[in-house]
Structure formats: C-alpha cells, structure tokens
C-alpha positions as a Markdown table, in Angstrom:
| # | Residue | x | y | z |
|---|---|---|---|---|
| 1 | Met | 0.0 | 0.0 | 0.0 |
| 2 | Lys | 2.8 | 2.4 | 0.9 |
| 3 | Leu | 4.7 | 1.5 | -2.2 |
| 4 | Asn | 1.7 | 2.4 | -4.4 |
| 5 | Lys | 1.3 | 5.7 | -2.6 |
| 6 | Asn | 5.0 | 6.6 | -3.2 |
| 7 | Arg | 4.6 | 5.7 | -6.9 |
| 8 | Lys | 1.6 | 8.0 | -7.2 |
| 9 | Leu | 3.5 | 10.8 | -5.5 |
| 10 | Leu | 6.5 | 10.3 | -7.8 |
| 11 | Leu | 4.2 | 10.2 | -10.8 |
| 12 | Ile | 2.5 | 13.4 | -9.8 |
| 13 | Leu | 5.9 | 15.1 | -9.2 |
| 14 | Ile | 7.2 | 14.0 | -12.6 |
| 15 | Val | 4.1 | 15.2 | -14.4 |
| 16 | Gly | 4.2 | 18.5 | -12.6 |
| 17 | Ile | 7.8 | 19.1 | -13.6 |
| 18 | Leu | 7.1 | 18.2 | -17.2 |
| 19 | Cys | 4.1 | 20.6 | -17.3 |
| 20 | Phe | 6.1 | 23.4 | -15.7 |
| 21 | Tyr | 8.9 | 23.1 | -18.3 |
| 22 | Gly | 6.5 | 22.6 | -21.2 |
| 23 | Phe | 4.6 | 25.7 | -20.2 |
| 24 | Lys | 7.8 | 27.6 | -19.9 |
| 25 | Asn | 8.8 | 26.6 | -23.5 |
| 26 | Tyr | 5.4 | 27.6 | -24.8 |
| 27 | Ala | 5.4 | 30.9 | -22.9 |
| 28 | Glu | 8.8 | 31.8 | -24.3 |
| 29 | Lys | 7.4 | 31.5 | -27.8 |
| 30 | Val | 4.4 | 33.8 | -27.1 |
| 31 | Lys | 6.1 | 36.1 | -24.6 |
| 32 | Asp | 5.2 | 39.4 | -26.2 |
| 33 | Glu | 1.6 | 38.5 | -27.2 |
| 34 | His | -1.3 | 39.4 | -25.1 |
| 35 | Ser | -2.7 | 36.1 | -23.9 |
| 36 | Ile | -3.5 | 34.3 | -20.7 |
| 37 | Ala | -0.3 | 32.3 | -21.0 |
| 38 | Thr | 1.8 | 35.5 | -21.3 |
| 39 | Ser | 0.0 | 37.1 | -18.4 |
| 40 | Ile | 0.8 | 34.1 | -16.2 |
| 41 | Ser | 4.3 | 33.5 | -17.5 |
| 42 | Ser | 5.4 | 37.1 | -17.1 |
| 43 | Lys | 4.8 | 36.7 | -13.3 |
| 44 | Leu | 6.6 | 33.3 | -13.2 |
| 45 | Tyr | 9.6 | 33.6 | -15.5 |
| 46 | Asp | 12.1 | 36.3 | -16.3 |
| 47 | Phe | 12.5 | 36.4 | -20.1 |
| 48 | Asn | 14.1 | 39.9 | -20.1 |
| 49 | Thr | 17.8 | 40.0 | -20.8 |
| 50 | Phe | 20.5 | 42.5 | -20.1 |
| 51 | Glu | 23.9 | 42.6 | -21.8 |
| 52 | Leu | 26.8 | 45.0 | -21.2 |
| 53 | Thr | 29.7 | 45.6 | -23.5 |
| 54 | Val | 32.6 | 47.9 | -23.0 |
| 55 | Asp | 35.3 | 49.3 | -25.3 |
| 56 | Ser | 38.9 | 48.1 | -24.9 |
| 57 | Asn | 39.8 | 51.0 | -22.6 |
| 58 | Leu | 37.4 | 49.8 | -19.9 |
| 59 | Asn | 37.3 | 46.7 | -17.7 |
| 60 | Leu | 33.9 | 44.9 | -17.8 |
| 61 | Ser | 34.2 | 43.7 | -14.2 |
| 62 | Asp | 34.4 | 47.3 | -12.9 |
| 63 | Phe | 30.7 | 47.8 | -13.7 |
| 64 | Lys | 27.5 | 47.0 | -11.9 |
| 65 | Val | 23.9 | 47.6 | -13.0 |
| 66 | Val | 21.0 | 47.6 | -10.5 |
| 67 | Asn | 17.4 | 47.3 | -11.3 |
| 68 | Gln | 16.0 | 50.3 | -9.4 |
| 69 | Asn | 12.4 | 48.9 | -9.4 |
| 70 | Ser | 13.4 | 45.7 | -7.4 |
| 71 | Gly | 16.8 | 46.6 | -6.0 |
| 72 | Thr | 18.2 | 43.5 | -7.7 |
| 73 | Thr | 21.7 | 43.6 | -9.2 |
| 74 | Ile | 21.3 | 42.5 | -12.8 |
| 75 | Phe | 25.0 | 42.8 | -13.9 |
| 76 | Ala | 28.1 | 42.4 | -11.7 |
| 77 | Tyr | 31.5 | 40.8 | -11.9 |
| 78 | Gly | 31.4 | 40.8 | -15.7 |
| 79 | Lys | 28.2 | 38.7 | -15.9 |
| 80 | Ser | 24.5 | 39.3 | -16.5 |
| 81 | Arg | 22.0 | 38.1 | -14.0 |
| 82 | Lys | 18.2 | 37.7 | -14.0 |
| 83 | Gly | 16.0 | 40.2 | -12.1 |
| 84 | Ile | 14.0 | 42.4 | -14.5 |
| 85 | Asp | 10.3 | 41.9 | -13.8 |
| 86 | Asn | 7.6 | 42.5 | -16.4 |
| 87 | Asp | 5.8 | 45.5 | -15.0 |
| 88 | Tyr | 3.7 | 48.2 | -16.5 |
| 89 | Gly | 5.3 | 51.6 | -16.0 |
| 90 | His | 8.8 | 52.9 | -15.6 |
| 91 | Arg | 11.7 | 50.5 | -15.7 |
| 92 | Leu | 14.7 | 52.2 | -14.1 |
| 93 | Phe | 18.3 | 51.1 | -13.9 |
| 94 | Glu | 21.5 | 52.4 | -12.2 |
| 95 | Leu | 25.0 | 52.1 | -13.6 |
| 96 | Tyr | 27.9 | 52.0 | -11.2 |
| 97 | Tyr | 31.6 | 52.2 | -12.1 |
| 98 | Lys | 33.9 | 51.1 | -9.3 |
| 99 | Asp | 31.1 | 51.5 | -6.8 |
| 100 | Gln | 30.3 | 55.1 | -7.9 |
| 101 | Lys | 26.9 | 55.8 | -9.5 |
| 102 | Leu | 27.5 | 57.2 | -13.0 |
| 103 | Tyr | 24.1 | 57.0 | -14.6 |
| 104 | Glu | 20.5 | 56.3 | -14.1 |
| 105 | Phe | 18.5 | 55.4 | -17.2 |
| 106 | Gly | 15.1 | 54.0 | -18.0 |
| 107 | His | 12.0 | 53.9 | -20.1 |
| 108 | Phe | 8.3 | 53.4 | -19.8 |
| 109 | Ser | 6.8 | 50.0 | -20.6 |
| 110 | Thr | 3.3 | 50.3 | -21.9 |
| 111 | Asn | 2.4 | 46.7 | -21.2 |
| 112 | Asn | 3.2 | 44.3 | -18.3 |
| 113 | Trp | 3.6 | 41.3 | -20.6 |
| 114 | Tyr | 6.3 | 42.9 | -22.9 |
| 115 | Thr | 9.8 | 41.5 | -22.5 |
| 116 | Phe | 12.9 | 43.4 | -23.5 |
| 117 | Asp | 16.4 | 42.7 | -24.5 |
| 118 | Tyr | 18.6 | 45.5 | -23.1 |
| 119 | Asn | 22.0 | 46.1 | -24.7 |
| 120 | Leu | 24.2 | 48.7 | -23.0 |
| 121 | Asn | 27.4 | 49.6 | -24.7 |
| 122 | Leu | 29.9 | 51.8 | -22.8 |
| 123 | Asn | 32.7 | 53.8 | -24.4 |
| 124 | Lys | 35.3 | 56.1 | -22.9 |
| 125 | Val | 35.2 | 59.5 | -24.7 |
| 126 | Lys | 37.4 | 62.3 | -23.4 |
| 127 | Asn | 37.8 | 60.8 | -20.0 |
| 128 | Arg | 34.1 | 60.3 | -19.6 |
| 129 | Ile | 32.2 | 57.0 | -19.8 |
| 130 | Glu | 29.3 | 57.4 | -22.3 |
| 131 | Pro | 26.5 | 54.9 | -22.4 |
| 132 | Asp | 24.5 | 53.8 | -25.5 |
| 133 | Leu | 21.5 | 51.7 | -24.5 |
| 134 | Lys | 19.5 | 49.8 | -27.1 |
| 135 | Ile | 16.2 | 48.4 | -26.1 |
| 136 | Met | 14.8 | 45.6 | -28.3 |
| 137 | Arg | 11.5 | 43.8 | -28.1 |
| 138 | Gly | 11.3 | 41.3 | -30.9 |
| 139 | Lys | 10.9 | 43.4 | -34.0 |
| 140 | Asn | 9.9 | 46.6 | -32.1 |
| 141 | Glu | 11.9 | 49.1 | -30.1 |
| 142 | Ser | 10.6 | 50.9 | -27.0 |
| 143 | Tyr | 11.9 | 54.3 | -26.2 |
| 144 | Asn | 8.7 | 55.7 | -24.5 |
| 145 | Asp | 9.9 | 58.3 | -22.0 |
| 146 | Phe | 13.5 | 57.2 | -22.4 |
| 147 | Phe | 16.1 | 59.1 | -20.4 |
| 148 | Tyr | 19.6 | 59.2 | -19.0 |
| 149 | Lys | 20.6 | 60.9 | -15.8 |
| 150 | Arg | 24.4 | 61.5 | -15.5 |
| 151 | Phe | 26.0 | 62.0 | -12.1 |
| 152 | Glu | 29.1 | 64.2 | -12.2 |
| 153 | Tyr | 31.7 | 64.3 | -9.4 |
| 154 | Asn | 34.5 | 66.7 | -8.5 |
| 155 | Glu | 38.2 | 65.8 | -8.0 |
| 156 | Asn | 37.4 | 64.8 | -4.4 |
| 157 | Gly | 34.8 | 62.3 | -5.5 |
| 158 | Lys | 31.9 | 64.4 | -4.1 |
| 159 | Leu | 28.8 | 64.7 | -6.2 |
| 160 | Asp | 28.9 | 68.0 | -8.1 |
| 161 | Arg | 25.9 | 68.0 | -10.4 |
| 162 | Ile | 23.3 | 65.8 | -12.1 |
| 163 | Ser | 22.6 | 66.3 | -15.8 |
| 164 | Phe | 19.4 | 65.0 | -17.4 |
| 165 | Leu | 19.9 | 63.8 | -20.9 |
| 166 | Thr | 17.7 | 62.9 | -23.8 |
| 167 | Leu | 18.0 | 59.7 | -25.9 |
| 168 | Gly | 20.4 | 61.6 | -28.2 |
| 169 | Lys | 22.5 | 62.6 | -25.1 |
| 170 | Glu | 21.5 | 66.3 | -25.3 |
| 171 | Val | 21.4 | 68.0 | -21.9 |
| 172 | Tyr | 18.0 | 69.3 | -21.1 |
| 173 | Asn | 18.2 | 70.0 | -17.4 |
| 174 | Val | 21.1 | 70.4 | -14.9 |
| 175 | Lys | 20.9 | 70.2 | -11.1 |
| 176 | Glu | 23.9 | 71.8 | -9.3 |
| 177 | Ile | 24.7 | 70.2 | -6.0 |
| 178 | Asn | 25.7 | 72.9 | -3.5 |
| 179 | Glu | 26.4 | 71.4 | 0.0 |
C-alpha cells in the first residue's frame, strides 16, 4: 500500500515538472503577445535580458547595474543576472563604475507582458564614460519616455551635479549640488 502511494506521488511530481517546463517553453514562444499564458508566465519567469559591453579602454568587471524597481543587481563581476520583472510603468536602472553611480537610465513599458532585451554599450570618450542603450523587443523598439541621468563628481569624489539627458544625449536639465 505504501509503495503504491510513493509511486503515485512520484508520478505526480514528474508530471508536474514536465508541465512546468512545457509551459515555460510555450510561454517563451508567445512572450510578447497578449494572452492568458503570457500574463501568467510574465509573473513566473524572467524572459528579459541585459547585456553589457565595453570598449577596450574599460574593464567589464568594474561595472555593476542595478534594477531600481526591485533593487536586484542584474549585472556584476562581468556577468549578467536575471532580475527584471515584467511591470507596467517605468523600468529604471542604475549604472555603477567602481562603486560610484555614474548614470540612471530607464524607459516606460506600456504593457506588463512585454519583455525586452537591453544592450548597454559603454565607451570612454574624453575621460568620460558614455552609455549607449539599445532596447529591443522582438521586431519593435521601445523608447517611450526614455532618459539618461548623469552623475558628475568633483576631484574629491563628491557629487557636483546631475545632468538629465535625452535619448540623443542632449542635456535638457542640470541640477547643481551645493552642499
């Protein structure tokens, strides 16, 4: 009797695991379509990706990226990690170089089932690190309310000013820090 009960439990466990992975494979194929499967899978799985590349003058392991919405580190020690939830609204990120915040950047996601592939390329131009973020979602791009916020420090490492930049990196607002 006990052997039969253990077999049933094992069978239920195996079927459950197979269903979970089968649903994940199906959900990945329809991840950007509005359906019940996508609504459920966007809460269960993290299909968003984040890649960081740097030019030859920079060391990839000196950078860290934090998802501001959840507080999760999504890039550290030269490797990408999971941690970008599918949420409706602003998706905000912080870029750190040697533990000093350089940039905040983000965009507005118009649907909570959309997944994005974030590709951040960093170049050193005139002693300043310049980001170039590409946001891809299948065949479409999403730059709704896109922004960069640059943190500038003085020689002593103290925050001097914050510049707000457009997608094209034009400065549209500056906040001087006077402390």
